[in-house]
Every structure is written in structure tokens, then in C-alpha cells.
Coordinates of C-alpha atoms in Angstrom, one line a residue:
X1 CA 117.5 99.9 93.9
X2 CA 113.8 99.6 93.9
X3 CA 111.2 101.4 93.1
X4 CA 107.7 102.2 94.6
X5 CA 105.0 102.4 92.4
X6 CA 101.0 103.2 93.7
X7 CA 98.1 101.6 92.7
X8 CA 95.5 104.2 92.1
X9 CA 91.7 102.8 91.9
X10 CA 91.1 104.4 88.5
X11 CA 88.2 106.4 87.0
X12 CA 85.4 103.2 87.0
X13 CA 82.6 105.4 85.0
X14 CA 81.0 108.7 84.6
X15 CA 79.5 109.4 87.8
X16 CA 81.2 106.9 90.2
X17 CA 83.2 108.3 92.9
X18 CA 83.8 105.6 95.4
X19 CA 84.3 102.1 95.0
X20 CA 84.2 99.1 97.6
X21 CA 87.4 96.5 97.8
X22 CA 86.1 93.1 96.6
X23 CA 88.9 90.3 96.9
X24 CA 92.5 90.6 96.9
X25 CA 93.5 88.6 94.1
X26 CA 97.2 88.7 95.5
X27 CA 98.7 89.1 98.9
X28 CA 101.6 91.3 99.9
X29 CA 105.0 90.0 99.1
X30 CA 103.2 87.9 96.4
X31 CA 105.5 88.7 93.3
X32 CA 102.7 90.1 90.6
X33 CA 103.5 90.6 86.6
X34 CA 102.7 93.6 85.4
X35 CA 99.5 93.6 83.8
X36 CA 98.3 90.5 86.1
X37 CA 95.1 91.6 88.5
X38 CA 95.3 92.8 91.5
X39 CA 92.5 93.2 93.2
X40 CA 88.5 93.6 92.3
X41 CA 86.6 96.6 92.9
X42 CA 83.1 96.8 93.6
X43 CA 80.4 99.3 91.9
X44 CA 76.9 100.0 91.7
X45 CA 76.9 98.3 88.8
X46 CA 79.8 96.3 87.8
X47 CA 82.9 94.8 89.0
X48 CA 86.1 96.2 88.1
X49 CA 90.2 94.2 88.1
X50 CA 92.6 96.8 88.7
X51 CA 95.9 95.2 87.0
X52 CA 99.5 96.1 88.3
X53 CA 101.2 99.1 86.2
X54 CA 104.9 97.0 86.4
X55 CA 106.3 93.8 87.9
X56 CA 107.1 93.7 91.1
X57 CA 106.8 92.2 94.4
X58 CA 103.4 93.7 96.3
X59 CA 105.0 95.5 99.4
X60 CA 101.9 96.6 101.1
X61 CA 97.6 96.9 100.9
X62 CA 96.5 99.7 102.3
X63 CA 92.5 98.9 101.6
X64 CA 91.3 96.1 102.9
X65 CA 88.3 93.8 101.7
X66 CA 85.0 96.0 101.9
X67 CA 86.5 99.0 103.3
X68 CA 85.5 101.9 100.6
X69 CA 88.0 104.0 98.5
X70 CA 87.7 107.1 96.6
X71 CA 88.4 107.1 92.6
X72 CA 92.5 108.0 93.1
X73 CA 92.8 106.7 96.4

């Protein structure tokens, strides 16, 4: 049986609160290792990888490229 595991964009510094998607660095169904990079997220002031929590295929992307997500989103 599988399991579903979210990716939450994480806490990226002290006073950011939203973050644009950069690139996908994987598609979905792509099988990812945990720790590998997902996806790069875009700040004021820096880029940030988000790596995955566990291995696992990626079953679906619910941000796409630019749009803009809040930190735990």
C-alpha cells in the first residue's frame, strides 16, 4: 500500500512569506530518492531546492512554474 506524503514549501527566511516556483527539477511520475531536489523556489533574495522527504514516485504538482505559493502551501 502506498503512501501520500506532501511537499510543503518550507520556512525560506525570517520575513518571507511567499515564494515563486522556479523549475521543476522532476516531473510527475518521475521516480525521485528521498533527499534528491525537487523543485527550486524563488525569493527576494535567493533561490531555494526543496528536496523530497522519502522515495517515491511524484504523483502530482500542484504549483506550476511562476505561479506563487505561500510558506506551507
Amino acid at each position: 500500500m502506498s503512501q501520500i506524503i506532501n511537499v510543503e514549501v518550507p520556512t525560506v527566511g525570517e520575513s518571507i512569506s511567499e515564494v515563486q516556483i522556479g523549475t521543476w527539477l522532476k516531473s510527475e511520475g518521475d521516480w525521485v530518492e528521498s533527499g534528491e531536489d525537487l523543485v527550486e523556489l524563488e525569493t527576494e533574495k535567493a533561490s531555494v531546492q526543496v528536496p523530497a522527504p522519502v522515495s517515491g514516485i511524484l504523483q502530482s504538482i500542484q504549483k506550476q512554474e511562476e505561479d506563487f505559493a505561500a510558506v506551507g502551501d
